[in-house]
Amino acid sequence: MVSIVAANFAKFGKREEDIFSISSESAMPIVDKFRDAIDFVVVSNSYSGEFNGISGLNSLLTTHLAMDDLPSMRVDNASGSGGSAILAAKSLVASGEARNVLVIGTEKMTGYPTKKSTGIIASLLPPEERSGGLSLPSLAAFMARAYMREFSPTRESIAMVAVKNHHNGAMNPYAHFQSEVSLEKVLASKVIADPLRIFEYCPVSDGAVSLLVSSDADSSSLANRTVKIAGTGAGSGVSSIASRESLVTIESVKESSAKAFRSSGTKPDDVDIAELHDMASILEIVESEDVGFFKKGEGWKALENGETAIGGRLPINTSGGLNSKGHPIGASGVAQAAEIYLQLTGQAGKRQVKNASTGFSLSMAGFGNNSISIVYGVN
Amino acid sequence: MIFYRCASCSREYVFRRSKCPKCGSKDFSAVEITSATALDSVHLIATPEPFPDEYDVVLFQTESGSRGFCRATSQIKRGDKLKIRTDEVGILCEHE
Ligand SMILES: [Zn+2]
């Protein structure tokens, strides 16, 4: 078994510092404490070339952190980079290639006009679809429209994802947004891609988060409170959105989640807290169904009933999610694991969920082009 | 705009592949798409480079059942018949 032994955030948001400083802010407390144990560094990052004009970020970063002697690699799987990086770290440890892997999820994206950053992110779409003027936010709007036609949710229930996640984010000192938002304000805010509004989309953020992923032989001697990676699953679907059978389900999420539950010997009902990939409000609802938490077409009811709020049956995105915590792309999947670590070790402060022992995270690349699901347990 | 039709099983793909995922054939012919029906459209305010500042993105279906996306020059509704063409930045559609 492989465990998460430590986690540390640099605040998400618009940051003045460069990608090295932000990454270092998240990694240095772990490096200072565990330098002698760390024997590999995995950097989760997708856009250092496009946004920062940097290639080979992993080696530049290990040099910056005075760990030039350690082997490293950069994992890029678009917005699913974080899940893939944890999968890589777990595999390095499980195979015996490494014993203690420092995972650094990092992205520096702000400082460009929205049109430019939207265009850069849209480059993950098939060129033939991108040339139709498509963007990731517009895909979420197509999904919302199809979901509303098929399952007749209340419009309010979809917007409630933003209300809930801003509420949670306001209790997370590392979140981009630190304030609550009312349902009325969400529904009166600027339309970005009809029908979805600005509060229903994640912001463009900078941020970094680091984890130490260790073997069983090491973890108990390194820390008292650790979280085990109980199971992982990766799934993939067609990158072409127009070619998909349905716009209200994401096949890669179903596949990765079924695999993660199978490999951990758990089922969706066992999960106490979950972090999902809420790039847009509707995605949290659709994913909550595809993971298996709710029946298809009924995820919106859970929002209305408060089941996914802190204090509900299955709190989702206690961190604030991408929606409020922010979405520094390479950092997001690592941040999900860090939130589960904080929750399962009782270090989540005001947003702490009581008696949680099984966690779940879904890291998703693009619009579900592929997905990585992880089940966590307490040691 | 071009769709790629598998020479063996006739399935059409909006994006180019080296091999047909259904039948394994490596032969494709290019099919010019000039008309389609709108399945849905999204009015997009925050648009990506290099496109204009505001437009409808349309999911369309061709007569043979293949689907793709285009940028509309006027407001498009579900069920509208479309003419498809290209301009210097991408795929455009308008009412037939
Ligand atoms: Zn074929």
XYZ file of C-alpha atoms and ligand atoms in Angstrom:
476
model
C 0.000 0.000 0.000
C 1.026 3.589 -0.661
C 0.150 6.532 1.584
C 0.035 10.313 1.610
C 2.246 11.449 4.453
C 2.148 15.236 4.078
C 0.377 17.948 2.098
C 0.971 21.672 1.802
C -0.669 24.453 -0.203
C 0.443 27.750 -1.680
C -2.600 30.008 -1.814
C -4.595 29.797 -5.058
C -5.575 33.022 -6.802
C -3.971 35.790 -8.819
C -0.362 35.670 -7.675
C 2.389 38.176 -8.405
C 5.164 35.586 -7.982
C 6.493 33.350 -10.760
C 5.862 29.608 -11.062
C 9.094 28.751 -9.198
C 8.218 30.833 -6.150
C 4.640 29.564 -5.991
C 5.798 25.953 -6.368
C 8.473 26.450 -3.722
C 5.961 27.967 -1.300
C 3.975 24.724 -1.444
C 6.934 22.321 -1.515
C 9.472 23.837 0.863
C 7.811 22.898 4.184
C 7.757 19.258 2.997
C 11.300 19.442 1.606
C 12.609 20.962 4.848
C 11.076 18.163 6.900
C 11.620 15.140 4.659
C 14.600 16.040 2.425
C 16.592 12.917 3.312
C 13.681 10.591 2.597
C 12.508 12.063 -0.744
C 13.997 10.103 -3.652
C 11.849 11.198 -6.636
C 9.957 14.318 -7.716
C 6.865 14.281 -9.925
C 5.687 17.672 -11.191
C 2.073 17.959 -12.309
C 1.807 20.810 -14.785
C 0.143 21.261 -18.126
C 0.808 24.714 -19.521
C 4.252 25.980 -18.473
C 5.153 26.180 -22.168
C 2.101 28.158 -23.212
C 1.705 30.439 -20.189
C 5.269 30.763 -18.878
C 7.517 29.989 -21.863
C 9.190 27.195 -19.870
C 9.916 23.615 -20.913
C 11.499 20.910 -18.770
C 9.889 22.461 -15.702
C 10.606 19.460 -13.447
C 14.387 19.782 -13.657
C 14.322 23.561 -13.350
C 12.112 23.173 -10.297
C 14.265 20.538 -8.561
C 17.247 22.835 -9.114
C 15.291 25.760 -7.659
C 14.464 23.593 -4.629
C 18.125 22.511 -4.238
C 17.233 18.913 -5.033
C 19.287 18.693 -8.241
C 20.420 15.206 -7.294
C 16.904 13.747 -7.462
C 15.309 12.176 -10.530
C 12.153 13.931 -11.648
C 9.529 14.070 -14.354
C 6.721 16.345 -15.433
C 3.287 14.814 -15.910
C 0.991 16.593 -18.367
C -2.531 15.301 -18.821
C -4.295 18.663 -19.260
C -6.718 19.296 -16.383
C -6.282 15.658 -15.313
C -2.540 16.124 -14.737
C -2.893 15.983 -10.950
C -4.668 12.633 -10.922
C -2.117 11.243 -13.366
C 0.775 12.572 -11.262
C -0.554 10.796 -8.177
C -1.055 7.642 -10.239
C 2.572 7.941 -11.394
C 3.839 8.548 -7.841
C 1.862 5.604 -6.503
C 3.204 3.393 -9.287
C 6.802 4.502 -8.690
C 6.455 3.557 -5.025
C 4.500 0.347 -5.604
C 7.053 -0.846 -8.179
C 9.954 -0.173 -5.819
C 11.456 2.414 -8.173
C 11.116 5.007 -5.415
C 10.145 5.048 -1.748
C 9.106 8.646 -1.116
C 7.864 10.764 -3.992
C 7.365 14.511 -3.730
C 4.412 15.441 -5.967
C 4.212 19.136 -6.884
C 1.068 20.292 -8.667
C 1.597 23.765 -10.070
C 0.333 26.244 -12.653
C 0.794 29.944 -13.288
C -1.946 31.094 -15.665
C -3.025 34.644 -14.849
C -1.783 37.817 -16.486
C -3.321 37.197 -19.898
C -6.603 38.418 -21.394
C -9.420 35.853 -20.892
C -9.680 35.415 -24.659
C -6.073 34.297 -24.860
C -6.229 31.864 -21.908
C -9.552 30.456 -23.191
C -7.867 29.905 -26.565
C -4.832 28.209 -25.011
C -7.020 25.811 -23.024
C -9.226 25.127 -26.070
C -6.116 23.739 -27.791
C -6.838 20.397 -26.065
C -9.916 19.983 -28.290
C -9.664 18.162 -31.626
C -8.586 20.825 -34.164
C -11.605 20.092 -36.361
C -13.981 20.876 -33.452
C -11.982 23.793 -32.155
C -12.320 25.464 -35.548
C -16.092 25.573 -34.947
C -15.428 28.222 -32.274
C -15.778 25.779 -29.403
C -14.330 26.396 -25.931
C -14.418 24.297 -22.757
C -17.002 26.613 -21.114
C -19.264 26.293 -24.181
C -19.162 22.490 -23.878
C -20.427 22.764 -20.307
C -23.300 24.901 -21.603
C -24.208 22.216 -24.172
C -24.141 19.691 -21.336
C -26.365 21.877 -19.130
C -28.893 22.359 -21.942
C -29.008 18.615 -22.700
C -29.320 17.794 -18.980
C -32.161 20.289 -18.549
C -34.022 18.847 -21.548
C -33.562 15.266 -20.432
C -34.074 15.411 -16.653
C -35.919 18.698 -15.980
C -33.883 19.806 -12.973
C -34.692 23.174 -11.456
C -32.351 25.849 -12.797
C -31.684 26.772 -9.167
C -30.339 23.303 -8.346
C -27.556 23.689 -10.943
C -26.635 27.153 -9.650
C -26.562 25.740 -6.110
C -23.271 24.027 -6.958
C -21.722 27.511 -7.041
C -23.493 28.591 -3.828
C -22.345 25.472 -1.941
C -18.784 25.573 -3.265
C -18.335 29.284 -2.564
C -19.605 28.607 0.971
C -16.992 25.869 1.386
C -14.253 27.926 -0.284
C -14.901 30.779 2.145
C -13.756 28.374 4.883
C -10.614 27.339 2.974
C -7.705 29.731 3.527
C -6.046 28.486 0.305
C -9.067 29.112 -1.935
C -9.039 31.736 -4.699
C -12.452 33.091 -3.645
C -12.923 33.812 0.030
C -16.544 34.903 0.009
C -19.993 33.374 -0.179
C -22.419 34.049 -2.988
C -26.235 33.900 -2.864
C -28.386 31.928 -5.288
C -29.937 35.193 -6.490
C -26.516 36.645 -7.213
C -25.386 33.541 -9.143
C -28.511 33.582 -11.291
C -28.269 37.320 -11.933
C -24.576 37.227 -12.826
C -23.170 37.642 -16.331
C -23.913 34.868 -18.832
C -20.695 33.277 -20.108
C -22.160 30.496 -22.257
C -25.937 30.369 -22.197
C -27.400 29.234 -19.771
C -24.351 29.109 -17.487
C -23.199 32.221 -15.650
C -19.876 33.499 -14.446
C -20.234 32.256 -10.841
C -20.879 28.772 -12.227
C -17.430 28.573 -13.816
C -14.059 28.180 -12.147
C -11.798 31.219 -12.340
C -8.379 31.329 -14.014
C -5.972 30.882 -11.105
C -2.351 30.495 -10.134
C -1.479 28.047 -7.419
C 0.546 25.101 -6.215
C 0.200 22.216 -3.811
C 2.637 19.515 -2.755
C 2.225 16.018 -1.356
C 4.600 13.395 -0.058
C 3.607 9.939 -1.301
C 5.365 7.120 0.564
C 5.683 3.376 0.828
C 4.251 1.528 3.824
C 7.744 0.800 5.052
C 8.428 4.535 5.296
C 5.106 6.221 6.016
C 4.643 5.165 9.639
C 8.117 6.387 10.582
C 7.639 9.716 8.762
C 4.296 10.856 10.205
C 1.684 9.893 12.761
C -1.331 10.723 10.645
C -1.288 9.383 7.102
C -3.900 8.622 4.451
C -3.685 5.531 2.300
C -4.332 5.449 -1.412
C -6.782 2.562 -1.241
C -7.500 2.267 -4.950
C -7.026 4.040 -8.261
C -8.660 3.807 -11.665
C -8.034 5.479 -15.006
C -10.601 5.650 -17.797
C -10.646 7.109 -21.277
C -13.174 8.192 -23.859
C -13.194 9.750 -27.305
C -11.701 13.268 -27.429
C -14.252 14.300 -30.046
C -17.265 15.707 -28.206
C -19.510 15.686 -31.301
C -18.878 11.951 -31.658
C -20.164 11.088 -28.174
C -23.381 9.163 -27.795
C -24.578 11.359 -24.937
C -23.820 14.830 -23.622
C -25.228 14.085 -20.160
C -22.815 11.353 -19.190
C -19.031 11.044 -19.233
C -17.907 7.526 -20.059
C -14.344 7.982 -18.792
C -15.683 8.986 -15.357
C -17.829 5.859 -15.154
C -14.888 3.693 -16.153
C -12.252 5.254 -13.884
C -14.597 5.271 -10.899
C -15.731 1.667 -11.319
C -12.055 0.637 -11.487
C -11.132 2.661 -8.373
C -13.988 1.170 -6.363
C -13.084 -2.325 -7.556
C -9.396 -1.959 -6.771
C -10.116 -0.556 -3.298
C -12.840 -3.071 -2.483
C -15.276 -0.240 -1.768
C -18.491 1.041 -3.306
C -19.892 4.552 -3.819
C -22.024 4.224 -0.664
C -18.889 3.826 1.450
C -17.570 7.278 0.513
C -17.804 9.971 3.214
C -16.346 12.918 1.263
C -15.589 13.541 -2.406
C -13.763 16.093 -4.516
C -15.107 16.302 -8.082
C -13.957 18.227 -11.152
C -16.450 21.142 -11.115
C -14.948 23.266 -13.882
C -18.609 24.269 -14.400
C -21.579 23.782 -12.060
C -23.287 21.178 -14.247
C -20.169 18.997 -14.282
C -20.339 18.369 -10.531
C -23.907 17.091 -10.928
C -23.220 14.891 -13.954
C -20.040 13.483 -12.401
C -21.769 12.761 -9.081
C -24.081 10.493 -11.079
C -21.406 8.920 -13.275
C -19.203 8.127 -10.271
C -22.186 6.233 -8.859
C -23.150 8.445 -5.915
C -26.596 9.170 -7.356
C -28.832 7.704 -10.050
C -28.531 9.232 -13.527
C -30.698 12.340 -13.688
C -30.993 12.704 -9.910
C -27.756 14.388 -8.879
C -29.470 17.798 -8.916
C -31.927 16.615 -6.251
C -29.023 15.910 -3.889
C -27.993 19.557 -4.250
C -31.491 20.760 -3.455
C -31.752 18.430 -0.434
C -28.400 19.550 0.932
C -27.012 16.007 0.748
C -23.739 17.211 -0.768
C -23.213 20.136 1.636
C -20.916 19.894 4.650
C -23.152 18.244 7.253
C -25.029 16.326 4.553
C -24.828 12.619 3.748
C -21.994 13.018 1.208
C -20.197 16.366 1.266
C -18.817 17.139 -2.205
C -16.042 19.666 -2.820
C -15.487 20.668 0.795
C -12.383 22.529 -0.451
C -14.557 24.856 -2.505
C -13.879 22.757 -5.593
C -12.457 24.187 -8.778
C -15.413 26.564 -8.712
C -14.272 28.519 -5.662
C -10.828 27.207 -4.737
C -9.699 27.962 -8.292
C -8.327 25.828 -11.105
C -4.581 26.233 -11.593
C -4.746 23.345 -14.020
C -1.723 21.237 -13.054
C -2.394 21.809 -9.352
C -6.091 20.916 -9.263
C -5.954 17.108 -9.117
C -3.176 17.220 -6.522
C -5.203 19.732 -4.509
C -8.131 17.306 -4.451
C -5.915 14.662 -2.841
C -4.540 17.262 -0.425
C -8.067 18.224 0.655
C -8.968 14.578 1.271
C -5.724 14.191 3.253
C -6.595 17.234 5.403
C -10.148 15.962 5.950
C -9.218 12.367 6.799
C -6.493 13.503 9.202
C -8.738 16.045 10.939
C -6.824 19.111 9.723
C -9.509 20.792 7.600
C -10.309 23.579 10.063
C -13.732 25.214 9.799
C -14.772 22.963 6.911
C -13.883 19.733 8.736
C -16.303 16.860 8.096
C -16.840 14.758 11.216
C -15.974 11.057 11.280
C -14.929 10.812 7.632
C -12.856 7.702 6.921
C -13.244 7.091 3.172
C -12.511 9.775 0.588
C -12.808 9.960 -3.198
C -11.417 12.263 -5.864
C -12.071 12.628 -9.577
C -9.440 14.305 -11.736
C -10.581 14.839 -15.311
C -8.696 15.776 -18.469
C -10.398 18.156 -20.847
C -14.108 17.526 -21.087
C -13.767 13.962 -19.833
C -11.292 12.918 -22.533
C -9.875 10.784 -19.750
C -10.328 10.557 -15.987
C -8.509 9.360 -12.898
C -10.472 8.304 -9.819
C -8.855 7.697 -6.442
C -10.283 6.141 -3.269
C -8.583 7.068 0.019
C -8.746 5.524 3.481
C -7.384 6.239 6.936
C -4.369 4.294 8.149
C -15.793 21.624 -44.042
C -14.469 18.113 -44.395
C -15.590 14.903 -42.696
C -13.547 11.727 -43.037
C -15.466 8.715 -44.317
C -14.077 5.232 -43.789
C -13.687 3.565 -47.189
C -14.526 0.184 -45.683
C -17.458 0.669 -43.247
C -18.613 4.175 -44.346
C -18.579 5.572 -40.819
C -17.815 9.287 -40.791
C -15.499 11.095 -38.409
C -15.338 14.805 -37.770
C -11.679 14.453 -36.928
C -8.947 12.773 -38.814
C -7.769 9.358 -37.667
C -5.023 7.054 -38.890
C -7.285 4.069 -38.504
C -11.036 3.496 -38.264
C -11.769 2.578 -34.612
C -14.743 0.476 -35.719
C -13.365 -1.656 -38.555
C -9.611 -1.026 -38.599
C -9.438 0.273 -42.142
C -6.790 2.869 -42.906
C -8.477 4.246 -46.010
C -10.607 7.353 -45.744
C -12.198 9.659 -48.231
C -12.828 13.357 -47.598
C -16.501 14.310 -47.658
C -17.406 17.966 -48.099
C -20.185 19.034 -45.718
C -22.264 21.985 -46.922
C -25.581 21.522 -45.103
C -26.802 20.181 -41.764
C -29.481 20.521 -39.063
C -28.862 22.259 -35.729
C -29.155 19.939 -32.717
C -28.505 22.730 -30.228
C -26.779 26.064 -29.959
C -25.035 27.969 -27.174
C -24.678 31.721 -27.118
C -21.049 32.232 -26.142
C -19.863 35.506 -24.598
C -16.351 34.526 -23.437
C -14.892 33.321 -26.716
C -11.441 31.864 -27.406
C -8.744 33.300 -29.647
C -8.760 33.676 -32.673
C -12.547 34.016 -32.909
C -14.794 37.122 -32.707
C -16.092 38.367 -29.352
C -19.599 36.906 -29.301
C -21.410 34.262 -31.343
C -23.557 31.130 -31.203
C -21.708 27.809 -31.219
C -23.879 25.205 -32.924
C -23.843 21.425 -32.614
C -25.089 20.118 -35.930
C -25.938 16.804 -37.531
C -25.529 15.967 -41.197
C -27.970 13.962 -43.274
C -25.794 10.890 -42.801
C -25.962 11.312 -39.002
C -22.491 12.702 -38.356
C -22.090 15.570 -35.918
C -19.812 18.584 -35.684
C -19.603 22.166 -34.415
C -19.806 25.485 -36.227
C -19.845 29.169 -35.379
C -23.033 30.962 -36.395
C -23.357 34.429 -37.870
C -26.961 34.747 -36.636
C -29.089 33.248 -33.865
C -29.678 29.529 -34.453
C -32.292 27.333 -32.794
C -32.590 23.575 -32.407
C -33.999 22.116 -35.631
C -32.874 24.991 -37.897
C -31.513 24.010 -41.329
C -27.979 25.246 -41.877
C -25.562 26.080 -44.651
C -21.963 25.329 -43.708
C -18.860 27.036 -45.025
C -15.457 28.113 -43.780
C -13.853 31.513 -43.299
C -10.276 32.460 -42.394
C -10.646 31.390 -38.718
C -12.868 28.331 -38.913
C -16.188 26.690 -39.646
C -19.150 29.004 -40.133
C -22.838 28.278 -40.445
C -25.924 30.306 -41.276
C -29.599 29.724 -41.972
C -30.198 27.897 -45.211
Zn -14.404 1.674 -40.746
